CSV table of C-alpha atoms in Angstrom, one decimal:
chain,number,residue,atom,x,y,z
A,1140,MET,CA,-27.8,3.4,19.5
A,1141,GLU,CA,-27.3,1.0,16.6
A,1142,ARG,CA,-26.2,2.3,13.3
A,1143,MET,CA,-28.1,0.7,10.4
A,1144,VAL,CA,-25.7,-0.6,7.7
A,1145,VAL,CA,-27.5,-0.2,4.5
A,1146,GLY,CA,-26.9,-2.6,1.6
A,1147,VAL,CA,-28.5,-3.0,-1.7
A,1148,GLY,CA,-29.8,-6.2,-3.2
A,1149,SER,CA,-29.5,-7.2,-6.8
A,1150,SER,CA,-33.1,-6.6,-7.4
A,1151,GLY,CA,-32.7,-3.0,-6.5
A,1152,SER,CA,-34.4,-3.3,-3.1
A,1153,SER,CA,-32.4,-2.1,-0.1
A,1154,LYS,CA,-31.4,-4.2,2.8
A,1155,GLU,CA,-30.6,-3.0,6.3
A,1156,TYR,CA,-27.9,-4.5,8.4
A,1157,SER,CA,-28.0,-3.9,12.1
A,1158,GLY,CA,-24.8,-3.0,13.8
A,1159,LYS,CA,-22.5,-0.3,15.0
A,1160,MET,CA,-18.8,0.4,15.5
A,1161,THR,CA,-17.9,-1.6,18.6
A,1162,PRO,CA,-14.8,-1.2,20.8
A,1163,PHE,CA,-13.9,-4.8,20.0
A,1164,VAL,CA,-13.8,-4.1,16.3
A,1165,LEU,CA,-11.9,-0.9,16.8
A,1166,PHE,CA,-9.2,-2.7,18.9
A,1167,ALA,CA,-8.9,-5.6,16.5
A,1168,CYS,CA,-8.5,-3.2,13.5
A,1169,MET,CA,-6.0,-1.0,15.3
A,1170,VAL,CA,-3.8,-4.1,16.1
A,1171,ALA,CA,-4.1,-5.4,12.5
A,1172,ALA,CA,-3.5,-2.0,10.9
A,1173,THR,CA,0.0,-2.0,12.6
A,1174,GLY,CA,0.9,-4.3,9.7
A,1175,GLY,CA,1.3,-1.0,7.9
A,1176,LEU,CA,3.9,0.1,10.4
A,1177,ILE,CA,6.4,-2.5,9.2
A,1178,PHE,CA,5.8,-1.6,5.6
A,1179,GLY,CA,6.2,2.1,6.2
A,1180,TYR,CA,9.2,1.8,8.5
A,1181,ASP,CA,11.1,-0.2,5.9
A,1182,ILE,CA,10.2,2.3,3.2
A,1183,GLY,CA,11.5,5.2,5.3
A,1184,ILE,CA,14.5,3.5,6.8
A,1185,SER,CA,16.0,2.2,3.6
A,1186,GLY,CA,15.9,5.6,1.9
A,1187,GLY,CA,17.6,7.2,4.9
A,1188,VAL,CA,20.4,4.8,5.5
A,1189,THR,CA,21.4,4.8,1.9
A,1190,SER,CA,22.2,8.5,2.2
A,1191,MET,CA,24.4,8.0,5.3
A,1192,GLY,CA,28.1,8.2,4.6
A,1193,PRO,CA,29.3,5.4,7.0
A,1194,PHE,CA,26.7,3.0,5.5
A,1195,LEU,CA,27.7,3.7,2.0
A,1196,GLU,CA,31.4,3.5,2.9
A,1197,LYS,CA,30.9,0.0,4.4
A,1198,PHE,CA,28.6,-1.6,1.8
A,1199,PHE,CA,28.8,0.6,-1.3
A,1200,PRO,CA,32.3,2.1,-1.3
A,1201,GLU,CA,32.1,3.0,-5.0
A,1202,VAL,CA,29.0,5.2,-4.5
A,1203,TYR,CA,30.6,6.8,-1.4
A,1204,ARG,CA,33.8,7.6,-3.3
A,1205,ARG,CA,31.8,9.1,-6.2
A,1206,MET,CA,29.7,11.2,-3.8
A,1207,GLN,CA,32.8,12.5,-2.0
A,1208,GLU,CA,35.3,13.0,-4.8
A,1209,ASP,CA,33.9,12.9,-8.3
A,1210,SER,CA,33.0,16.5,-9.2
A,1211,THR,CA,32.9,15.7,-12.9
A,1212,ARG,CA,29.9,13.4,-12.6
A,1213,SER,CA,26.4,14.7,-13.2
A,1214,ASN,CA,24.5,15.7,-10.2
A,1215,TYR,CA,21.7,13.4,-11.3
A,1216,CYS,CA,24.1,10.3,-11.5
A,1217,LYS,CA,26.1,10.4,-8.3
A,1218,PHE,CA,24.0,7.7,-6.6
A,1219,ASP,CA,23.4,5.5,-9.7
A,1220,SER,CA,24.4,2.0,-8.6
A,1221,GLU,CA,22.8,-1.4,-9.4
A,1222,LEU,CA,24.0,-2.8,-6.1
A,1223,LEU,CA,22.6,0.1,-4.1
A,1224,THR,CA,19.2,-0.2,-5.8
A,1225,SER,CA,19.3,-4.0,-5.2
A,1226,PHE,CA,19.5,-3.3,-1.4
A,1227,THR,CA,16.2,-1.4,-1.7
A,1228,SER,CA,14.4,-3.5,-4.2
A,1229,SER,CA,15.4,-7.1,-3.1
A,1230,LEU,CA,12.6,-6.8,-0.4
A,1231,TYR,CA,10.0,-6.4,-3.1
A,1232,ILE,CA,10.9,-9.5,-5.1
A,1233,ALA,CA,10.7,-11.5,-1.9
A,1234,GLY,CA,7.4,-9.9,-1.1
A,1235,LEU,CA,6.0,-10.7,-4.6
A,1236,VAL,CA,6.9,-14.4,-4.3
A,1237,SER,CA,5.7,-14.7,-0.7
A,1238,SER,CA,2.3,-13.1,-1.4
A,1239,PHE,CA,1.3,-16.1,-3.4
A,1240,PHE,CA,2.1,-18.5,-0.6
A,1241,ALA,CA,0.3,-16.1,1.7
A,1242,SER,CA,-2.8,-16.4,-0.5
A,1243,SER,CA,-3.1,-20.1,0.3
A,1244,VAL,CA,-2.4,-19.6,4.0
A,1245,THR,CA,-5.0,-16.8,4.2
A,1246,ARG,CA,-7.6,-18.9,2.4
A,1247,VAL,CA,-7.0,-22.2,4.2
A,1248,CYS,CA,-5.9,-21.1,7.6
A,1249,GLY,CA,-7.4,-17.7,8.0
A,1250,ARG,CA,-6.2,-14.1,8.0
A,1251,LYS,CA,-4.7,-14.2,11.5
A,1252,PRO,CA,-1.9,-16.8,10.8
A,1253,SER,CA,-0.8,-14.8,7.7
A,1254,ILE,CA,-0.5,-11.7,9.9
A,1255,LEU,CA,1.5,-13.6,12.5
A,1256,ILE,CA,3.9,-15.1,9.9
A,1257,GLY,CA,4.4,-11.6,8.5
A,1258,GLY,CA,5.3,-10.1,11.8
A,1259,ALA,CA,7.7,-13.0,12.7
A,1260,ALA,CA,9.6,-12.9,9.4
A,1261,PHE,CA,10.0,-9.1,9.6
A,1262,LEU,CA,11.3,-9.5,13.1
A,1263,ALA,CA,14.0,-11.9,12.0
A,1264,GLY,CA,14.9,-9.7,9.0
A,1265,SER,CA,15.4,-6.7,11.3
A,1266,ALA,CA,17.8,-8.5,13.5
A,1267,LEU,CA,19.9,-9.7,10.6
A,1268,GLY,CA,19.9,-6.2,9.0
A,1269,GLY,CA,21.1,-4.5,12.2
A,1270,ALA,CA,23.9,-7.1,12.7
A,1271,ALA,CA,25.0,-7.2,9.0
A,1272,MET,CA,28.7,-7.5,8.5
A,1273,ASN,CA,28.7,-7.8,4.7
A,1274,ILE,CA,26.4,-7.2,1.8
A,1275,TYR,CA,25.2,-10.8,1.7
A,1276,MET,CA,23.8,-10.6,5.3
A,1277,LEU,CA,22.3,-7.2,4.5
A,1278,ILE,CA,20.4,-8.4,1.4
A,1279,PHE,CA,19.4,-11.7,3.1
A,1280,GLY,CA,17.9,-9.6,5.9
A,1281,ARG,CA,16.0,-7.6,3.2
A,1282,VAL,CA,14.6,-10.8,1.8
A,1283,LEU,CA,13.2,-11.8,5.2
A,1284,LEU,CA,11.7,-8.4,5.6
A,1285,GLY,CA,10.1,-8.9,2.2
A,1286,ILE,CA,8.5,-12.2,3.2
A,1287,GLY,CA,7.1,-10.4,6.3
A,1288,VAL,CA,5.7,-7.5,4.2
A,1289,GLY,CA,4.3,-9.9,1.6
A,1290,PHE,CA,2.3,-11.9,4.2
A,1291,ALA,CA,1.2,-8.8,6.1
A,1292,ASN,CA,0.1,-6.8,3.0
A,1293,GLN,CA,-1.8,-9.8,1.7
A,1294,ALA,CA,-3.8,-10.4,4.8
A,1295,VAL,CA,-4.2,-7.1,6.7
A,1296,PRO,CA,-6.3,-5.1,4.1
A,1297,LEU,CA,-8.7,-8.1,3.8
A,1298,TYR,CA,-8.9,-8.4,7.5
A,1299,LEU,CA,-9.8,-4.7,8.0
A,1300,SER,CA,-12.4,-4.7,5.2
A,1301,GLU,CA,-14.1,-7.9,6.5
A,1302,MET,CA,-14.2,-6.7,10.1
A,1303,ALA,CA,-15.5,-3.2,9.5
A,1304,PRO,CA,-19.2,-2.2,9.2
A,1305,ALA,CA,-19.8,-0.8,5.7
A,1306,PRO,CA,-20.3,2.9,6.6
A,1307,TYR,CA,-16.9,2.8,8.4
A,1308,ARG,CA,-15.0,0.5,6.0
A,1309,GLY,CA,-13.1,3.2,4.2
A,1310,ALA,CA,-11.9,4.9,7.4
A,1311,ILE,CA,-10.9,1.6,9.1
A,1312,ASN,CA,-9.1,0.3,6.0
A,1313,ASN,CA,-7.3,3.6,5.5
A,1314,GLY,CA,-5.9,3.0,8.9
A,1315,PHE,CA,-3.5,0.6,7.2
A,1316,GLN,CA,-2.1,3.4,5.0
A,1317,PHE,CA,-2.1,5.7,8.0
A,1318,CYS,CA,0.1,3.2,9.8
A,1319,VAL,CA,2.3,3.1,6.7
A,1320,GLY,CA,2.6,6.9,6.9
A,1321,VAL,CA,3.4,6.7,10.7
A,1322,GLY,CA,6.1,4.1,9.9
A,1323,VAL,CA,7.7,6.3,7.3
A,1324,LEU,CA,7.6,9.3,9.6
A,1325,ALA,CA,9.1,7.4,12.5
A,1326,ALA,CA,11.8,6.0,10.3
A,1327,ASN,CA,12.7,9.4,9.0
A,1328,LEU,CA,12.9,10.8,12.5
A,1329,ILE,CA,15.1,7.9,13.6
A,1330,ASN,CA,17.4,8.3,10.6
A,1331,TYR,CA,17.7,12.0,11.4
A,1332,GLY,CA,18.8,11.1,15.0
A,1333,THR,CA,21.0,8.2,14.2
A,1334,GLU,CA,22.9,10.0,11.5
A,1335,LYS,CA,24.4,12.2,14.3
A,1336,ILE,CA,25.8,9.3,16.3
A,1337,SER,CA,29.5,9.5,16.4
A,1338,GLY,CA,31.4,6.4,15.4
A,1339,GLY,CA,29.4,5.8,12.2
A,1340,TRP,CA,27.2,3.0,13.5
A,1341,GLY,CA,23.9,4.9,13.6
A,1342,TRP,CA,22.7,3.0,10.5
A,1343,ARG,CA,22.7,-0.2,12.6
A,1344,VAL,CA,20.3,1.3,15.1
A,1345,SER,CA,18.0,2.4,12.2
A,1346,LEU,CA,17.9,-1.0,10.7
A,1347,ALA,CA,17.6,-2.9,14.0
A,1348,LEU,CA,14.7,-0.7,15.3
A,1349,ALA,CA,12.5,-2.3,12.7
A,1350,ALA,CA,12.1,-5.0,15.4
A,1351,VAL,CA,9.8,-2.6,17.3
A,1352,PRO,CA,6.9,-2.5,14.8
A,1353,ALA,CA,7.5,-6.1,14.0
A,1354,SER,CA,7.1,-7.1,17.7
A,1355,ILE,CA,3.9,-5.0,18.0
A,1356,LEU,CA,2.4,-6.9,15.0
A,1357,THR,CA,3.7,-10.3,16.0
A,1358,LEU,CA,2.4,-10.1,19.6
A,1359,GLY,CA,-0.7,-8.2,18.7
A,1360,SER,CA,-1.7,-10.9,16.1
A,1361,LEU,CA,-1.9,-13.4,18.9
A,1362,LEU,CA,-4.8,-11.4,20.3
A,1363,LEU,CA,-6.7,-11.0,17.1
A,1364,PRO,CA,-10.0,-12.9,16.4
A,1365,ASP,CA,-10.6,-14.2,12.9
A,1366,THR,CA,-13.2,-12.6,10.7
A,1367,PRO,CA,-16.7,-14.1,10.3
A,1368,ASN,CA,-16.1,-14.3,6.6
A,1369,SER,CA,-13.1,-16.5,7.0
A,1370,LEU,CA,-14.7,-18.7,9.8
A,1371,ILE,CA,-17.7,-19.4,7.5
A,1372,GLU,CA,-15.4,-20.2,4.6
A,1373,ARG,CA,-13.2,-22.6,6.6
A,1374,GLU,CA,-15.5,-24.4,9.1
A,1375,ALA,CA,-18.5,-26.7,8.6
A,1376,SER,CA,-20.3,-25.3,11.6
A,1377,HIS,CA,-21.3,-21.7,11.4
A,1378,ASN,CA,-22.0,-21.2,15.1
A,1379,LYS,CA,-18.6,-19.7,15.9
A,1380,ALA,CA,-18.9,-17.3,12.9
A,1381,LYS,CA,-22.4,-16.3,14.0
A,1382,MET,CA,-21.2,-15.5,17.5
A,1383,MET,CA,-18.3,-13.6,16.2
A,1384,LEU,CA,-20.5,-11.5,13.9
A,1385,GLN,CA,-22.8,-10.7,16.8
A,1386,ARG,CA,-19.8,-9.7,18.9
A,1387,ILE,CA,-18.2,-7.4,16.2
A,1388,ARG,CA,-21.6,-5.8,15.3
A,1389,GLY,CA,-22.7,-5.3,18.9
A,1390,THR,CA,-26.1,-6.8,18.3
A,1391,THR,CA,-27.9,-10.2,18.1
A,1392,ASN,CA,-29.9,-9.0,15.1
A,1393,ILE,CA,-27.4,-10.0,12.4
A,1394,HIS,CA,-29.6,-12.4,10.3
A,1395,ASP,CA,-29.5,-10.6,7.0
A,1396,GLU,CA,-25.8,-10.0,7.0
A,1397,PHE,CA,-25.1,-13.5,8.2
A,1398,GLU,CA,-27.2,-15.0,5.4
A,1399,ASP,CA,-25.3,-13.0,2.8
A,1400,LEU,CA,-22.0,-14.2,4.2
A,1401,ILE,CA,-23.2,-17.9,4.1
A,1402,GLN,CA,-24.4,-17.4,0.5
A,1403,ALA,CA,-21.1,-15.9,-0.5
A,1404,SER,CA,-19.3,-18.8,1.2
A,1405,LYS,CA,-21.3,-21.4,-0.7
A,1406,ILE,CA,-20.0,-19.9,-4.0
A,1407,SER,CA,-16.5,-19.7,-2.5
A,1408,LYS,CA,-16.6,-23.4,-1.7
A,1409,SER,CA,-17.8,-24.4,-5.1
A,1410,ILE,CA,-14.6,-23.0,-6.6
A,1411,SER,CA,-11.5,-25.2,-6.3
A,1412,HIS,CA,-9.1,-23.1,-8.4
A,1413,PRO,CA,-9.7,-19.4,-7.7
A,1414,PHE,CA,-6.8,-18.3,-9.9
A,1415,LYS,CA,-8.2,-20.2,-12.8
A,1416,ASP,CA,-11.7,-18.9,-12.2
A,1417,LEU,CA,-10.4,-15.4,-12.2
A,1418,LEU,CA,-10.2,-15.6,-16.0
A,1419,LYS,CA,-13.9,-16.1,-16.3
A,1420,LYS,CA,-15.8,-13.2,-17.8
A,1421,ARG,CA,-17.9,-12.4,-14.7
A,1422,TYR,CA,-14.8,-11.6,-12.8
A,1423,ARG,CA,-13.2,-9.4,-15.5
A,1424,PRO,CA,-13.7,-6.1,-13.6
A,1425,GLN,CA,-12.1,-7.5,-10.4
A,1426,LEU,CA,-9.2,-9.0,-12.4
A,1427,VAL,CA,-8.6,-5.7,-14.2
A,1428,MET,CA,-8.7,-3.7,-11.0
A,1429,SER,CA,-6.4,-6.1,-9.1
A,1430,ILE,CA,-3.8,-5.4,-11.8
A,1431,ALA,CA,-4.5,-1.8,-12.8
A,1432,ILE,CA,-4.8,-0.2,-9.3
A,1433,PRO,CA,-1.5,-1.4,-7.8
A,1434,PHE,CA,0.3,-0.7,-11.1
A,1435,PHE,CA,-1.0,2.8,-11.2
A,1436,GLN,CA,-0.2,3.3,-7.5
A,1437,GLN,CA,3.4,2.6,-8.2
A,1438,VAL,CA,3.8,4.7,-11.3
A,1439,THR,CA,2.5,7.8,-9.4
A,1440,GLY,CA,6.2,8.2,-8.7
A,1441,ILE,CA,5.7,8.1,-5.0
A,1442,ASN,CA,8.8,5.9,-4.6
A,1443,VAL,CA,10.8,8.8,-5.9
A,1444,ILE,CA,9.9,10.3,-2.5
A,1445,SER,CA,9.4,7.2,-0.3
A,1446,PHE,CA,12.7,5.4,-1.1
A,1447,TYR,CA,15.0,8.0,-2.2
A,1448,ALA,CA,13.8,11.3,-0.7
A,1449,PRO,CA,17.1,12.0,1.2
A,1450,LEU,CA,19.1,11.1,-2.0
A,1451,LEU,CA,16.8,13.3,-4.1
A,1452,PHE,CA,17.2,16.2,-1.7
A,1453,ARG,CA,21.0,15.7,-1.7
A,1454,THR,CA,20.9,15.8,-5.5
A,1455,ILE,CA,19.3,19.2,-5.5
A,1456,GLY,CA,21.7,20.6,-3.0
A,1457,PHE,CA,20.7,19.8,0.6
A,1458,GLY,CA,23.4,18.5,3.0
A,1459,GLU,CA,23.1,15.1,4.6
A,1460,SER,CA,21.4,16.3,7.8
A,1461,ALA,CA,19.1,18.7,5.9
A,1462,SER,CA,18.1,16.0,3.5
A,1463,LEU,CA,17.0,13.7,6.3
A,1464,MET,CA,15.1,16.5,7.9
A,1465,SER,CA,13.4,17.3,4.6
A,1466,ALA,CA,12.3,13.6,4.4
A,1467,VAL,CA,10.8,14.0,7.9
A,1468,VAL,CA,8.8,17.0,6.7
A,1469,THR,CA,7.4,15.1,3.8
A,1470,GLY,CA,6.7,12.1,6.0
A,1471,LEU,CA,4.7,14.3,8.4
A,1472,VAL,CA,2.7,15.8,5.5
A,1473,GLY,CA,1.9,12.3,4.3
A,1474,THR,CA,0.8,11.1,7.7
A,1475,ILE,CA,-1.5,14.1,8.3
A,1476,SER,CA,-3.0,13.8,4.8
A,1477,THR,CA,-3.8,10.1,5.3
A,1478,PHE,CA,-5.5,10.9,8.5
A,1479,ILE,CA,-7.6,13.5,6.6
A,1480,SER,CA,-8.5,10.7,4.1
A,1481,MET,CA,-9.6,8.5,7.0
A,1482,LEU,CA,-12.1,11.2,8.1
A,1483,THR,CA,-13.4,12.0,4.6
A,1484,VAL,CA,-13.4,8.8,2.5
A,1485,ASP,CA,-16.8,7.5,3.7
A,1486,ARG,CA,-18.3,11.0,3.3
A,1487,PHE,CA,-17.0,12.1,-0.1
A,1488,GLY,CA,-16.4,8.6,-1.6
A,1489,ARG,CA,-13.4,6.9,-3.2
A,1490,ARG,CA,-13.8,8.4,-6.7
A,1491,THR,CA,-13.7,12.0,-5.5
A,1492,LEU,CA,-10.5,11.5,-3.5
A,1493,PHE,CA,-8.9,9.7,-6.5
A,1494,LEU,CA,-9.7,12.5,-8.9
A,1495,VAL,CA,-8.8,15.4,-6.6
A,1496,GLY,CA,-5.5,13.7,-5.5
A,1497,GLY,CA,-4.6,12.8,-9.1
A,1498,ALA,CA,-5.0,16.4,-10.2
A,1499,GLN,CA,-2.9,17.7,-7.3
A,1500,MET,CA,-0.1,15.2,-8.0
A,1501,PHE,CA,0.0,16.1,-11.7
A,1502,VAL,CA,0.3,19.8,-11.0
A,1503,ALA,CA,3.0,19.3,-8.4
A,1504,GLN,CA,5.1,17.0,-10.6
A,1505,MET,CA,4.9,19.4,-13.6
A,1506,ILE,CA,6.1,22.3,-11.4
A,1507,VAL,CA,8.9,20.3,-9.7
A,1508,GLY,CA,10.2,19.0,-13.0
A,1509,GLY,CA,10.1,22.5,-14.5
A,1510,VAL,CA,11.9,24.1,-11.6
A,1511,ILE,CA,14.7,21.5,-11.4
A,1512,GLY,CA,15.1,21.5,-15.2
A,1513,ALA,CA,15.5,25.3,-15.3
A,1514,LYS,CA,17.5,25.8,-12.2
A,1515,LEU,CA,19.6,22.7,-11.4
A,1516,GLY,CA,22.8,22.4,-13.6
A,1517,ASP,CA,24.3,19.1,-14.5
A,1518,HIS,CA,27.4,19.7,-12.5
A,1519,GLY,CA,28.6,21.8,-9.6
A,1520,GLU,CA,26.4,23.3,-7.0
A,1521,GLY,CA,22.8,22.3,-6.4
A,1522,LEU,CA,19.8,24.6,-6.4
A,1523,SER,CA,19.9,27.9,-4.5
A,1524,THR,CA,18.4,27.9,-1.0
A,1525,ASP,CA,15.2,29.6,-2.0
A,1526,TRP,CA,14.6,27.3,-4.9
A,1527,SER,CA,15.4,24.2,-2.8
A,1528,TYR,CA,12.8,25.1,-0.3
A,1529,PHE,CA,10.3,25.8,-3.0
A,1530,VAL,CA,10.9,22.3,-4.4
A,1531,LEU,CA,10.5,20.9,-0.9
A,1532,VAL,CA,7.1,22.7,-0.6
A,1533,MET,CA,5.9,21.4,-3.9
A,1534,ILE,CA,7.0,17.9,-3.1
A,1535,GLY,CA,5.0,18.2,0.1
A,1536,PHE,CA,2.0,19.3,-2.0
A,1537,TYR,CA,2.5,16.2,-4.1
A,1538,VAL,CA,2.9,13.9,-1.1
A,1539,ALA,CA,-0.4,15.3,0.3
A,1540,GLY,CA,-2.2,14.5,-2.9
A,1541,PHE,CA,-0.9,10.9,-2.9
A,1542,ALA,CA,-1.6,10.4,0.8
A,1543,TRP,CA,-5.3,11.1,0.6
A,1544,SER,CA,-5.9,9.4,-2.7
A,1545,TRP,CA,-3.8,6.7,-4.3
A,1546,GLY,CA,-1.9,5.9,-1.0
A,1547,PRO,CA,-4.8,4.6,1.1
A,1548,LEU,CA,-7.3,3.9,-1.7
A,1549,GLY,CA,-4.8,1.8,-3.5
A,1550,TRP,CA,-5.2,-0.7,-0.7
A,1551,LEU,CA,-8.8,0.0,0.3
A,1552,VAL,CA,-10.6,-0.4,-3.1
A,1553,PRO,CA,-9.0,-3.7,-4.1
A,1554,SER,CA,-9.7,-5.2,-0.6
A,1555,GLU,CA,-13.4,-4.4,-0.8
A,1556,ILE,CA,-14.4,-5.2,-4.4
A,1557,PHE,CA,-13.5,-8.9,-4.5
A,1558,PRO,CA,-16.2,-11.5,-3.9
A,1559,LEU,CA,-15.3,-14.1,-1.2
A,1560,GLU,CA,-14.7,-16.9,-3.6
A,1561,ILE,CA,-11.8,-15.1,-5.3
A,1562,ARG,CA,-10.9,-12.7,-2.5
A,1563,SER,CA,-7.6,-14.2,-1.4
A,1564,ALA,CA,-6.5,-14.9,-5.0
A,1565,CYS,CA,-7.3,-11.4,-6.2
A,1566,GLN,CA,-5.6,-9.8,-3.1
A,1567,SER,CA,-2.5,-11.9,-3.9
A,1568,ILE,CA,-2.4,-10.6,-7.5
A,1569,ASN,CA,-2.9,-7.1,-6.1
A,1570,VAL,CA,0.0,-7.4,-3.7
A,1571,ALA,CA,2.2,-9.2,-6.3
A,1572,VAL,CA,1.6,-6.5,-8.9
A,1573,ASN,CA,2.3,-3.8,-6.3
A,1574,PHE,CA,5.6,-5.5,-5.3
A,1575,LEU,CA,6.6,-6.2,-8.9
A,1576,PHE,CA,6.3,-2.6,-10.0
A,1577,THR,CA,7.7,-1.3,-6.7
A,1578,PHE,CA,10.7,-3.5,-7.5
A,1579,ILE,CA,10.9,-2.2,-11.1
A,1580,VAL,CA,10.6,1.5,-10.0
A,1581,ALA,CA,13.1,1.0,-7.1
A,1582,GLN,CA,15.6,-0.9,-9.2
A,1583,THR,CA,15.5,1.6,-12.1
A,1584,PHE,CA,14.8,5.0,-10.5
A,1585,LEU,CA,18.4,6.0,-9.8
A,1586,ALA,CA,19.4,5.0,-13.4
A,1587,MET,CA,16.3,6.8,-14.7
A,1588,LEU,CA,17.2,9.9,-12.7
A,1589,CYS,CA,20.6,9.8,-14.3
A,1590,SER,CA,19.2,9.4,-17.8
A,1591,PHE,CA,16.0,11.4,-17.7
A,1592,LYS,CA,17.3,14.0,-15.3
A,1593,PHE,CA,14.4,16.4,-14.5
A,1594,GLY,CA,12.3,14.7,-17.1
A,1595,ILE,CA,11.6,11.9,-14.5
A,1596,PHE,CA,8.9,14.1,-13.0
A,1597,PHE,CA,7.2,14.6,-16.3
A,1598,PHE,CA,7.4,10.8,-16.9
A,1599,PHE,CA,5.5,10.1,-13.7
A,1600,GLY,CA,3.2,13.1,-14.2
A,1601,GLY,CA,2.1,11.6,-17.5
A,1602,TRP,CA,1.1,8.3,-15.8
A,1603,VAL,CA,-0.8,10.3,-13.1
A,1604,MET,CA,-2.9,11.9,-15.9
A,1605,VAL,CA,-3.6,8.4,-17.4
A,1606,MET,CA,-4.6,6.8,-14.1
A,1607,THR,CA,-6.9,9.8,-13.2
A,1608,LEU,CA,-8.7,9.3,-16.5
A,1609,PHE,CA,-8.9,5.5,-15.9
A,1610,VAL,CA,-10.6,6.1,-12.5
A,1611,TYR,CA,-13.1,8.6,-14.0
A,1612,LEU,CA,-14.1,6.1,-16.7
A,1613,PHE,CA,-13.9,2.7,-15.2
A,1614,LEU,CA,-14.0,2.7,-11.4
A,1615,PRO,CA,-17.5,2.8,-9.8
A,1616,GLU,CA,-18.2,4.3,-6.4
A,1617,THR,CA,-18.1,1.7,-3.6
A,1618,LYS,CA,-18.7,3.8,-0.4
A,1619,ASN,CA,-21.3,2.4,2.0
A,1620,VAL,CA,-21.8,-0.8,0.0
A,1621,PRO,CA,-21.5,-4.0,2.2
A,1622,ILE,CA,-18.6,-6.0,1.1
A,1623,GLU,CA,-20.6,-9.2,0.2
A,1624,LEU,CA,-23.1,-7.1,-1.9
A,1625,MET,CA,-20.4,-5.4,-4.0
A,1626,ASP,CA,-21.5,-7.3,-7.1
A,1627,ARG,CA,-24.2,-4.7,-7.8
A,1628,VAL,CA,-21.9,-1.8,-8.5
A,1629,TRP,CA,-20.4,-3.7,-11.4
A,1630,ARG,CA,-23.8,-4.7,-12.8
A,1631,GLU,CA,-24.9,-1.1,-12.9
A,1632,HIS,CA,-21.6,0.3,-14.4
A,1633,TRP,CA,-21.8,1.7,-18.0
A,1634,PHE,CA,-18.8,-0.3,-19.1
A,1635,TRP,CA,-18.7,-3.4,-16.9
A,1636,GLY,CA,-22.5,-4.0,-16.6
A,1637,ASP,CA,-23.1,-5.9,-19.8
A,1638,MET,CA,-20.0,-8.1,-19.3
A,1639,VAL,CA,-21.1,-9.1,-15.8
A,1640,LYS,CA,-24.7,-9.6,-16.6
A,1641,GLU,CA,-23.9,-12.0,-19.5
A,1642,SER,CA,-22.4,-14.5,-17.0
A,1643,LYS,CA,-24.5,-14.8,-13.9
A,1644,ALA,CA,-24.0,-18.6,-13.5
A,1645,GLY,CA,-22.4,-19.3,-10.2
A,1646,ALA,CA,-22.7,-15.7,-9.0
A,1647,VAL,CA,-24.0,-14.9,-5.5
A,1648,ASP,CA,-27.7,-14.4,-5.5
A,1649,LEU,CA,-28.1,-11.2,-3.6
A,1650,GLU,CA,-31.8,-11.0,-3.6
């Protein structure tokens, strides 16, 4: 039986799109969502290998010596090294730059080529990282990984949002973040295993195995169809796009949705410089969200856990192996919580998950900061066993809050709110801002931990409070709204409505 996809026209009258979730769409979205695997695997693997003694001894001997011998140095400062953070953060500068090139490829050539390029670049970077003989090879490999992640993160969320029927768009798009979580969990498990390899070369296995998710994405992308939205935007004849829309919706009755896609494409083709047009008043809400959402996603403090969880756990007193296992636990919590988000996001809506997750993260960070501040001294032994496990539980509580709110929704909401004419440009800004602040947080976190000590958790907790208030005031609900009819939610918003209504010229006529 067909599921009716309900949209709302600008006049206030409802439209009904015929369609259902087809096996073809499910397969295509599962393949595309594996783009999240490469992102997640890298996040998890880089944090793990930087806590391994043989890896530090080979590439960062000063940090290794400090960790082994310097008992006079603060517990919070043992891992503070600009070179060590450069290893982690170099990927994100490369991703930032490549996302703008990816925008042009995605707009001119389609979403599929960008996904293919992303997988291939990540594959090359994984090979270089596993074979690295010096710090230059290591960081160049990270740059290639960054190019891969930049292209994949630019194209995959757009692909998922354009392929999915509106009632399932949240769940399908959250599949990207679910794959990120699976990648992090897999990396943590691999790190836990390779750390035990005698001979000190386990880190090479960890880095080289990034080729597995990269191969899945590269080969899988060859099987992907392009989205009807992209086909209409790029080709003069709409026959191919019409047949594709019929195939992915599982019905021939696609007239209303097809007409809305064509109308959106006409506006898109009238715009030669989408980045310049973004500055126009009618696109102000989308511009603000394309900057604010990825910024807030990064200042949740999740990178404290994602990149440096093993180092953080070693700081509070866990051994090397226990630190890696603790990272596995938090990765498992994140993956399960993201799956819960997939099941609930289209029922409860985006705003509810944002607000609940924000409150949960705030409480957890205040408790963790308070416990570490009260119980962890500046020198000597770490926390007692009981307090260490309590901190681990609270960090798991924090990770769960992120994983069903800002984790998946930070990618879902930007990918669904942009009109077709500025979609690739806005997504590039979204990815670039995400990478920029990921780089800043990754590059400065170990130094901030050294300077702020336990106050680092209060710092990020303050930002969580700000972003939760921002969502409450300025982000409208987008669940069940067809992607090419999203303009209405801004027109009806208490803050953005007057701004959007004042400049209707060139906007998509949704009636």
